[in-house]
mmCIF file of C-alpha atoms in Angstrom:
data_model
loop_
_atom_site.group_PDB
_atom_site.id
_atom_site.type_symbol
_atom_site.label_atom_id
_atom_site.label_comp_id
_atom_site.label_asym_id
_atom_site.label_seq_id
_atom_site.Cartn_x
_atom_site.Cartn_y
_atom_site.Cartn_z
ATOM 1 C CA MET D 1 111.790 108.290 119.847
ATOM 2 C CA GLY D 2 108.393 107.294 121.153
ATOM 3 C CA ILE D 3 106.758 104.230 122.603
ATOM 4 C CA TYR D 4 104.615 103.432 119.567
ATOM 5 C CA LEU D 5 105.777 105.971 116.971
ATOM 6 C CA ASN D 6 109.391 105.356 115.942
ATOM 7 C CA PRO D 7 110.034 103.063 118.931
ATOM 8 C CA GLY D 8 113.739 102.667 118.242
ATOM 9 C CA ASN D 9 115.936 99.589 118.461
ATOM 10 C CA ALA D 10 116.225 98.770 122.180
ATOM 11 C CA ALA D 11 114.119 95.588 122.002
ATOM 12 C CA PHE D 12 116.081 94.203 119.064
ATOM 13 C CA SER D 13 119.360 95.187 120.701
ATOM 14 C CA GLU D 14 118.454 92.981 123.666
ATOM 15 C CA ALA D 15 117.899 90.036 121.322
ATOM 16 C CA VAL D 16 121.168 90.595 119.439
ATOM 17 C CA HIS D 17 123.168 90.753 122.650
ATOM 18 C CA SER D 18 121.521 87.737 124.259
ATOM 19 C CA GLN D 19 123.334 84.490 124.919
ATOM 20 C CA ILE D 20 121.863 82.929 121.770
ATOM 21 C CA TYR D 21 120.982 84.965 118.715
ATOM 22 C CA VAL D 22 120.248 83.515 115.274
ATOM 23 C CA ASP D 23 120.496 85.955 112.371
ATOM 24 C CA LYS D 24 117.137 86.316 110.581
ATOM 25 C CA THR D 25 117.858 89.684 109.020
ATOM 26 C CA GLU D 26 117.569 88.379 105.450
ATOM 27 C CA LEU D 27 113.806 88.683 105.976
ATOM 28 C CA ILE D 28 114.358 92.427 105.558
ATOM 29 C CA SER D 29 115.431 91.831 101.956
ATOM 30 C CA TYR D 30 111.954 90.490 101.297
ATOM 31 C CA THR D 31 110.119 93.302 103.083
ATOM 32 C CA ASN D 32 112.265 95.856 101.257
ATOM 33 C CA SER D 33 111.297 94.238 97.957
ATOM 34 C CA VAL D 34 107.566 94.728 98.581
ATOM 35 C CA LEU D 35 107.586 98.280 99.970
ATOM 36 C CA ALA D 36 104.821 100.368 98.388
ATOM 37 C CA THR D 37 103.601 97.470 96.200
ATOM 38 C CA ASN D 38 100.464 95.336 96.140
ATOM 39 C CA GLN D 39 102.378 92.814 98.262
ATOM 40 C CA LYS D 40 103.105 95.300 101.053
ATOM 41 C CA ASN D 41 100.579 93.727 103.462
ATOM 42 C CA ILE D 42 102.112 90.707 105.212
ATOM 43 C CA CYS D 43 100.697 88.512 107.975
ATOM 44 C CA VAL D 44 102.850 85.791 109.549
ATOM 45 C CA SER D 45 101.005 83.249 111.704
ATOM 46 C CA ARG D 46 102.949 80.856 113.921
ATOM 47 C CA PRO D 47 102.449 79.215 117.338
ATOM 48 C CA ARG D 48 103.612 80.896 120.510
ATOM 49 C CA ARG D 49 107.361 81.190 121.096
ATOM 50 C CA PHE D 50 108.307 80.841 117.434
ATOM 51 C CA GLY D 51 110.156 84.158 117.260
ATOM 52 C CA LYS D 52 107.344 86.318 115.866
ATOM 53 C CA SER D 53 107.917 89.190 118.283
ATOM 54 C CA ILE D 54 111.702 89.174 117.842
ATOM 55 C CA THR D 55 111.184 89.416 114.092
ATOM 56 C CA ALA D 56 108.732 92.308 114.536
ATOM 57 C CA ASN D 57 111.239 94.076 116.808
ATOM 58 C CA MET D 58 113.927 93.540 114.179
ATOM 59 C CA LEU D 59 111.813 95.247 111.510
ATOM 60 C CA ALA D 60 111.063 98.140 113.855
ATOM 61 C CA ALA D 61 114.777 98.568 114.613
ATOM 62 C CA TYR D 62 115.653 98.560 110.920
ATOM 63 C CA TYR D 63 112.997 100.931 109.594
ATOM 64 C CA SER D 64 112.338 103.250 112.533
ATOM 65 C CA LYS D 65 113.397 106.858 112.308
ATOM 66 C CA GLY D 66 114.911 108.491 115.356
ATOM 67 C CA CYS D 67 117.595 105.886 116.035
ATOM 68 C CA GLN D 68 120.851 104.664 114.518
ATOM 69 C CA SER D 69 120.774 100.904 113.984
ATOM 70 C CA ASP D 70 123.766 100.369 111.722
ATOM 71 C CA THR D 71 125.832 98.920 114.578
ATOM 72 C CA LEU D 72 123.147 96.234 115.084
ATOM 73 C CA PHE D 73 122.898 95.285 111.406
ATOM 74 C CA LYS D 74 126.259 95.998 109.787
ATOM 75 C CA ASP D 75 127.645 92.524 110.581
ATOM 76 C CA ARG D 76 124.372 90.732 109.800
ATOM 77 C CA LYS D 77 123.240 89.064 106.591
ATOM 78 C CA ILE D 78 121.068 91.984 105.518
ATOM 79 C CA SER D 79 124.144 94.222 105.255
ATOM 80 C CA CYS D 80 125.065 92.409 102.020
ATOM 81 C CA SER D 81 121.832 93.541 100.368
ATOM 82 C CA LYS D 82 122.155 96.355 97.836
ATOM 83 C CA ASP D 83 119.215 98.183 99.458
ATOM 84 C CA TYR D 84 120.492 97.811 103.030
ATOM 85 C CA LYS D 85 121.464 101.449 103.577
ATOM 86 C CA LYS D 86 118.695 102.824 101.350
ATOM 87 C CA TYR D 87 115.910 102.031 103.846
ATOM 88 C CA LEU D 88 117.829 101.823 107.131
ATOM 89 C CA ASN D 89 116.133 104.089 109.722
ATOM 90 C CA THR D 90 114.303 106.049 107.033
ATOM 91 C CA TYR D 91 110.618 105.326 107.754
ATOM 92 C CA THR D 92 108.150 106.762 110.204
ATOM 93 C CA THR D 93 107.269 103.500 111.966
ATOM 94 C CA ILE D 94 104.313 102.577 114.138
ATOM 95 C CA PHE D 95 104.670 99.487 116.333
ATOM 96 C CA LEU D 96 101.658 98.101 118.215
ATOM 97 C CA ASN D 97 101.502 95.036 120.449
ATOM 98 C CA ILE D 98 97.758 94.417 120.667
ATOM 99 C CA GLN D 99 98.135 92.111 123.668
ATOM 100 C CA GLU D 100 99.507 95.028 125.699
ATOM 101 C CA PHE D 101 96.550 97.241 124.788
ATOM 102 C CA LEU D 102 94.141 94.392 125.505
ATOM 103 C CA SER D 103 95.548 93.912 129.011
ATOM 104 C CA ARG D 104 94.820 97.593 129.768
ATOM 105 C CA SER D 105 91.297 97.682 128.321
ATOM 106 C CA SER D 106 87.969 96.385 129.588
ATOM 107 C CA ASN D 107 86.417 96.051 126.114
ATOM 108 C CA VAL D 108 87.279 96.393 122.428
ATOM 109 C CA GLU D 109 85.985 99.941 122.071
ATOM 110 C CA GLU D 110 88.208 101.057 124.941
ATOM 111 C CA LEU D 111 91.157 99.259 123.330
ATOM 112 C CA ILE D 112 90.603 101.087 120.028
ATOM 113 C CA GLN D 113 90.322 104.458 121.725
ATOM 114 C CA ARG D 114 93.469 103.746 123.751
ATOM 115 C CA ILE D 115 95.382 102.991 120.541
ATOM 116 C CA ARG D 116 94.127 106.185 118.922
ATOM 117 C CA ARG D 117 94.914 108.399 121.894
ATOM 118 C CA SER D 118 98.339 106.866 122.462
ATOM 119 C CA LEU D 119 99.368 107.267 118.835
ATOM 120 C CA MET D 120 97.951 110.755 118.437
ATOM 121 C CA ARG D 121 99.767 111.994 121.538
ATOM 122 C CA GLU D 122 103.073 110.939 119.985
ATOM 123 C CA ILE D 123 102.085 112.139 116.511
ATOM 124 C CA ARG D 124 101.300 115.618 117.843
ATOM 125 C CA ARG D 125 104.728 115.756 119.455
ATOM 126 C CA GLU D 126 106.425 114.627 116.239
ATOM 127 C CA TYR D 127 104.456 116.976 113.958
ATOM 128 C CA PRO D 128 103.662 120.058 116.100
ATOM 129 C CA THR D 129 103.124 122.383 113.137
ATOM 130 C CA ILE D 130 100.332 120.357 111.492
ATOM 131 C CA ASP D 131 96.821 121.551 112.295
ATOM 132 C CA PHE D 132 94.830 118.313 112.610
ATOM 133 C CA TYR D 133 91.102 118.720 111.936
ATOM 134 C CA ASP D 134 90.024 115.898 114.274
ATOM 135 C CA GLU D 135 92.469 114.996 117.025
ATOM 136 C CA LEU D 136 91.280 111.366 117.244
ATOM 137 C CA ASP D 137 90.803 110.601 113.544
ATOM 138 C CA LEU D 138 93.992 108.581 113.245
ATOM 139 C CA THR D 139 93.627 107.606 109.603
ATOM 140 C CA GLU D 140 92.847 111.102 108.349
ATOM 141 C CA ASN D 141 95.677 112.560 110.398
ATOM 142 C CA MET D 142 98.167 110.103 108.913
ATOM 143 C CA LYS D 143 96.928 111.109 105.455
ATOM 144 C CA GLU D 144 97.434 114.751 106.429
ATOM 145 C CA ILE D 145 100.998 114.064 107.530
ATOM 146 C CA TYR D 146 101.739 112.277 104.264
ATOM 147 C CA ALA D 147 100.212 115.095 102.214
ATOM 148 C CA GLU D 148 102.253 117.786 103.972
ATOM 149 C CA THR D 149 105.558 115.979 104.475
ATOM 150 C CA ASN D 150 105.570 113.198 101.838
ATOM 151 C CA GLU D 151 106.691 110.866 104.638
ATOM 152 C CA PRO D 152 105.072 107.406 104.353
ATOM 153 C CA PHE D 153 104.517 105.014 107.251
ATOM 154 C CA ILE D 154 105.440 101.462 108.134
ATOM 155 C CA ILE D 155 103.000 99.672 110.440
ATOM 156 C CA ILE D 156 104.028 96.673 112.565
ATOM 157 C CA ILE D 157 101.333 94.929 114.606
ATOM 158 C CA ASP D 158 102.306 92.090 116.928
ATOM 159 C CA GLU D 159 99.695 89.596 118.221
ATOM 160 C CA TRP D 160 97.006 91.126 116.062
ATOM 161 C CA ASP D 161 94.543 88.258 116.681
ATOM 162 C CA CYS D 162 94.532 88.152 120.498
ATOM 163 C CA ILE D 163 91.132 89.902 120.389
ATOM 164 C CA PHE D 164 89.602 86.790 118.824
ATOM 165 C CA ARG D 165 90.856 84.579 121.624
ATOM 166 C CA GLU D 166 89.629 86.939 124.346
ATOM 167 C CA TYR D 167 86.289 87.701 122.663
ATOM 168 C CA ALA D 168 85.718 84.386 120.886
ATOM 169 C CA GLU D 169 81.939 84.550 121.345
ATOM 170 C CA ASP D 170 81.469 88.298 120.864
ATOM 171 C CA LYS D 171 80.889 88.819 117.140
ATOM 172 C CA ALA D 172 80.086 92.513 117.564
ATOM 173 C CA ALA D 173 83.426 93.142 119.301
ATOM 174 C CA GLN D 174 85.295 91.206 116.626
ATOM 175 C CA GLU D 175 83.641 93.138 113.821
ATOM 176 C CA ARG D 176 84.308 96.461 115.543
ATOM 177 C CA TYR D 177 87.995 95.584 115.805
ATOM 178 C CA LEU D 178 88.161 94.432 112.183
ATOM 179 C CA ASP D 179 86.462 97.650 111.069
ATOM 180 C CA PHE D 180 89.139 99.612 112.919
ATOM 181 C CA LEU D 181 91.971 97.660 111.281
ATOM 182 C CA ARG D 182 90.383 97.968 107.850
ATOM 183 C CA ASP D 183 90.051 101.731 108.203
ATOM 184 C CA PHE D 184 93.590 101.928 109.574
ATOM 185 C CA LEU D 185 95.325 99.773 106.963
ATOM 186 C CA LYS D 186 93.370 99.016 103.810
ATOM 187 C CA ASP D 187 94.110 100.839 100.539
ATOM 188 C CA LYS D 188 96.328 103.447 102.162
ATOM 189 C CA ALA D 189 98.969 105.012 99.908
ATOM 190 C CA HIS D 190 100.654 106.541 102.947
ATOM 191 C CA ILE D 191 101.469 103.040 104.282
ATOM 192 C CA HIS D 192 104.406 101.388 102.497
ATOM 193 C CA LEU D 193 104.438 98.206 104.610
ATOM 194 C CA ALA D 194 102.010 96.585 107.040
ATOM 195 C CA TYR D 195 103.475 93.599 108.876
ATOM 196 C CA MET D 196 101.324 91.644 111.334
ATOM 197 C CA THR D 197 101.899 88.544 113.441
ATOM 198 C CA GLY D 198 99.360 86.171 114.967
ATOM 199 C CA ILE D 199 98.688 82.559 115.864
ATOM 200 C CA LEU D 200 95.887 81.621 113.459
ATOM 201 C CA PRO D 201 95.747 82.753 109.814
ATOM 202 C CA ILE D 202 93.552 85.760 109.028
ATOM 203 C CA LYS D 203 91.346 84.274 106.326
ATOM 204 C CA LYS D 204 87.813 85.341 107.149
ATOM 205 C CA TYR D 205 86.052 85.754 110.482
ATOM 206 C CA GLY D 206 82.404 84.912 109.948
ATOM 207 C CA THR D 207 81.187 86.955 106.984
ATOM 208 C CA HIS D 208 83.480 89.867 107.812
ATOM 209 C CA SER D 209 86.400 89.917 105.394
ATOM 210 C CA ALA D 210 88.008 93.170 106.404
ATOM 211 C CA LEU D 211 91.652 92.187 105.901
ATOM 212 C CA ASN D 212 91.593 90.287 102.633
ATOM 213 C CA MET D 213 94.419 92.430 101.229
ATOM 214 C CA PHE D 214 97.047 90.587 103.313
ATOM 215 C CA ASP D 215 99.424 87.962 101.956
ATOM 216 C CA GLU D 216 99.443 85.220 104.579
ATOM 217 C CA PHE D 217 102.440 83.116 105.549
ATOM 218 C CA SER D 218 101.106 80.381 107.823
ATOM 219 C CA MET D 219 102.166 77.024 109.243
ATOM 220 C CA ALA D 220 100.457 75.259 106.335
ATOM 221 C CA ASN D 221 101.619 77.718 103.665
ATOM 222 C CA PRO D 222 104.776 79.488 104.893
ATOM 223 C CA GLY D 223 105.884 80.461 101.390
ATOM 224 C CA VAL D 224 109.128 82.399 100.998
ATOM 225 C CA LEU D 225 109.187 83.269 104.715
ATOM 226 C CA ALA D 226 109.453 79.640 105.910
ATOM 227 C CA GLN D 227 113.062 79.978 107.065
ATOM 228 C CA TYR D 228 112.688 83.331 108.841
ATOM 229 C CA VAL D 229 110.314 82.521 111.711
ATOM 230 C CA GLY D 230 111.726 79.584 113.680
ATOM 231 C CA PHE D 231 115.165 77.942 113.568
ATOM 232 C CA THR D 232 116.136 75.977 110.475
ATOM 233 C CA GLU D 233 117.941 72.676 110.834
ATOM 234 C CA ASN D 234 121.154 74.242 109.524
ATOM 235 C CA GLU D 235 120.921 76.924 112.202
ATOM 236 C CA VAL D 236 120.375 74.293 114.894
ATOM 237 C CA ARG D 237 123.317 72.337 113.480
ATOM 238 C CA CYS D 238 125.533 75.414 113.943
ATOM 239 C CA LEU D 239 124.332 75.780 117.539
ATOM 240 C CA CYS D 240 125.100 72.108 118.135
ATOM 241 C CA SER D 241 128.616 72.692 116.878
ATOM 242 C CA ASP D 242 129.041 75.681 119.216
ATOM 243 C CA TYR D 243 127.794 73.677 122.203
ATOM 244 C CA GLN D 244 129.397 70.394 121.160
ATOM 245 C CA MET D 245 126.049 68.647 120.940
ATOM 246 C CA ASP D 246 124.826 65.888 118.656
ATOM 247 C CA LEU D 247 122.156 67.147 116.237
ATOM 248 C CA ALA D 248 120.503 63.723 116.260
ATOM 249 C CA GLU D 249 119.769 64.054 119.979
ATOM 250 C CA ILE D 250 118.294 67.531 119.538
ATOM 251 C CA LYS D 251 116.210 66.316 116.608
ATOM 252 C CA GLU D 252 114.913 63.368 118.616
ATOM 253 C CA TRP D 253 113.583 65.731 121.284
ATOM 254 C CA TYR D 254 112.718 68.812 119.276
ATOM 255 C CA ASP D 255 111.781 67.180 116.004
ATOM 256 C CA GLY D 256 111.723 69.801 113.252
ATOM 257 C CA TYR D 257 108.467 71.094 111.796
ATOM 258 C CA GLN D 258 108.009 70.788 108.052
ATOM 259 C CA PHE D 259 107.386 74.216 106.499
ATOM 260 C CA GLY D 260 107.290 73.430 102.808
ATOM 261 C CA GLY D 261 110.715 71.955 102.060
ATOM 262 C CA CYS D 262 112.299 73.493 105.148
ATOM 263 C CA ASP D 263 112.836 71.784 108.521
ATOM 264 C CA VAL D 264 112.089 74.322 111.267
ATOM 265 C CA TYR D 265 112.572 73.965 115.033
ATOM 266 C CA CYS D 266 110.779 75.873 117.761
ATOM 267 C CA PRO D 267 113.303 78.509 118.964
ATOM 268 C CA TRP D 268 111.933 78.472 122.522
ATOM 269 C CA ASP D 269 112.787 74.790 123.061
ATOM 270 C CA VAL D 270 116.195 74.983 121.413
ATOM 271 C CA MET D 271 117.304 78.188 123.157
ATOM 272 C CA ASN D 272 116.157 77.091 126.608
ATOM 273 C CA TYR D 273 117.887 73.730 126.339
ATOM 274 C CA PHE D 274 121.187 75.206 125.178
ATOM 275 C CA GLN D 275 121.023 77.860 127.881
ATOM 276 C CA ASP D 276 120.438 75.128 130.470
ATOM 277 C CA LEU D 277 123.427 73.242 129.079
ATOM 278 C CA LYS D 278 125.643 76.276 129.548
ATOM 279 C CA ARG D 279 124.610 76.502 133.204
ATOM 280 C CA ASN D 280 124.719 72.753 133.739
ATOM 281 C CA PRO D 281 126.554 70.447 131.296
ATOM 282 C CA ASP D 282 124.525 67.494 132.623
ATOM 283 C CA ALA D 283 121.145 69.127 131.839
ATOM 284 C CA LYS D 284 118.676 66.827 130.120
ATOM 285 C CA PRO D 285 116.321 67.937 127.340
ATOM 286 C CA ILE D 286 112.743 68.616 128.383
ATOM 287 C CA SER D 287 109.711 70.141 126.690
ATOM 288 C CA TYR D 288 109.891 73.869 127.407
ATOM 289 C CA TRP D 289 107.347 75.032 124.845
ATOM 290 C CA LYS D 290 104.329 73.209 126.274
ATOM 291 C CA ASN D 291 104.567 75.301 129.460
ATOM 292 C CA THR D 292 104.193 78.632 127.631
ATOM 293 C CA SER D 293 100.395 78.354 127.410
ATOM 294 C CA ASP D 294 97.573 77.074 129.591
ATOM 295 C CA ASN D 295 96.476 74.920 126.606
ATOM 296 C CA ALA D 296 92.830 75.618 127.491
ATOM 297 C CA ILE D 297 91.588 75.194 123.928
ATOM 298 C CA ILE D 298 93.309 71.847 123.533
ATOM 299 C CA ARG D 299 92.137 70.564 126.908
ATOM 300 C CA SER D 300 88.542 71.520 126.211
ATOM 301 C CA PHE D 301 88.664 69.654 122.898
ATOM 302 C CA ILE D 302 90.074 66.529 124.517
ATOM 303 C CA ASP D 303 87.466 66.686 127.294
ATOM 304 C CA GLN D 304 84.730 66.702 124.660
ATOM 305 C CA SER D 305 86.372 64.232 122.281
ATOM 306 C CA GLY D 306 84.745 61.041 121.151
ATOM 307 C CA SER D 307 86.252 57.640 120.547
ATOM 308 C CA THR D 308 87.608 58.514 117.076
ATOM 309 C CA ILE D 309 89.689 61.437 118.339
ATOM 310 C CA SER D 310 90.843 59.459 121.384
ATOM 311 C CA LYS D 311 92.012 56.580 119.202
ATOM 312 C CA LYS D 312 93.959 58.888 116.883
ATOM 313 C CA LEU D 313 95.541 60.648 119.862
ATOM 314 C CA GLU D 314 96.709 57.276 121.170
ATOM 315 C CA MET D 315 98.233 56.515 117.749
ATOM 316 C CA LEU D 316 100.127 59.815 117.762
ATOM 317 C CA MET D 317 101.410 59.299 121.299
ATOM 318 C CA ALA D 318 102.644 55.892 120.195
ATOM 319 C CA GLY D 319 104.723 57.541 117.467
ATOM 320 C CA GLU D 320 102.431 56.752 114.544
ATOM 321 C CA SER D 321 101.045 59.163 111.952
ATOM 322 C CA ILE D 322 97.487 59.976 110.958
ATOM 323 C CA ASP D 323 96.124 61.130 107.615
ATOM 324 C CA GLN D 324 94.250 64.383 108.213
ATOM 325 C CA GLN D 325 93.212 67.378 106.124
ATOM 326 C CA ILE D 326 94.207 70.765 107.565
ATOM 327 C CA GLU D 327 91.646 73.548 107.333
ATOM 328 C CA GLU D 328 93.394 76.912 107.084
ATOM 329 C CA ASN D 329 90.133 78.865 107.080
ATOM 330 C CA LEU D 330 89.714 77.909 110.721
ATOM 331 C CA THR D 331 88.621 80.748 112.991
ATOM 332 C CA TYR D 332 88.326 80.992 116.759
ATOM 333 C CA ASP D 333 84.521 81.085 116.418
ATOM 334 C CA TYR D 334 84.339 77.561 115.070
ATOM 335 C CA LEU D 335 87.118 75.728 116.863
ATOM 336 C CA HIS D 336 84.784 73.230 118.496
ATOM 337 C CA SER D 337 82.450 72.637 115.569
ATOM 338 C CA SER D 338 84.007 69.463 114.121
ATOM 339 C CA GLU D 339 86.694 66.820 114.508
ATOM 340 C CA GLU D 340 88.482 68.295 111.464
ATOM 341 C CA ASN D 341 88.862 71.572 113.328
ATOM 342 C CA PHE D 342 90.447 69.747 116.254
ATOM 343 C CA TRP D 343 93.313 68.464 114.123
ATOM 344 C CA SER D 344 93.618 71.804 112.333
ATOM 345 C CA ILE D 345 93.994 73.740 115.581
ATOM 346 C CA LEU D 346 96.597 71.236 116.834
ATOM 347 C CA TYR D 347 98.596 71.743 113.652
ATOM 348 C CA LEU D 348 98.224 75.513 113.354
ATOM 349 C CA THR D 349 99.154 76.099 117.004
ATOM 350 C CA GLY D 350 102.242 73.880 116.898
ATOM 351 C CA TYR D 351 101.162 70.682 118.636
ATOM 352 C CA LEU D 352 101.408 68.591 115.477
ATOM 353 C CA THR D 353 103.698 68.708 112.485
ATOM 354 C CA GLN D 354 103.698 67.316 108.988
ATOM 355 C CA ASP D 355 105.177 63.866 108.532
ATOM 356 C CA SER D 356 108.287 64.297 106.398
ATOM 357 C CA GLN D 357 107.713 60.853 104.922
ATOM 358 C CA GLN D 358 104.344 61.808 103.449
#
């Protein structure tokens, strides 16, 4: 096993053996159904702490060669699928957390080169007999592997869009990164699944539409994946039964988001509260999720807000609703350009939810 190539199942094993684990393995039935099809490119966008990374780790544990994951999955929902064993630990899998590479790089070009060098070092170890023409041409080398071995790849990219938060004003850096991803992922027969997670939807960044081949599953349009990223109300109800808690109290504090016809709770809030209850039966619910970010974008909006935004914020804090169009084409470049973008960013990053009465 490697760090990025066939990373194994250790991260998912930690999640499974944690104090609280909610089975989301049925998502694998969907990803199995789109392998090597036109729907093989998937991007899931959710706010922070909604379980995106755990889901990515789960997919890596299931598909990755070089490990045996049956003990982690055999008692899970996916084990009932007819294709469960067919794809279990059968794919050469690449897993990249872009935030980790960003933290070790001083600019986007350095980040891209670090990804290439890191992957090629592990690829050379895995395929020592292949004579690669260009040691750093990652895409061509993956094609070469596929041509010689007939082994396709699965690509999992966590926090793909962190570049756009860090380099919000640097269009050249953004376009360089998008060019890299396009060359890496687009129209590649040797890739059977590309699964990415982020906070904002992909859509289009400026005039650069490098990743338009992805099916997006966002806060506003979660589609068939609505129930797999975040806790459903039924799952929270089961946790309440285990901890002898009243669902109504949990709902009052951690009011479910509306993803299509599915009520979804933020896992971070629910898990932290139940863990606190186990340590202290008298623990009171608090907002855990709001402390997972510095909220700089939101604060800057509020600091610049006019009377209309301030009035609507007061209505929301008083428990009322507002009628507002959500713009899914929102990009980090244009967050501050209009009042409409303010409400869109609040919704897409988890600060607001859809009124179930609407």
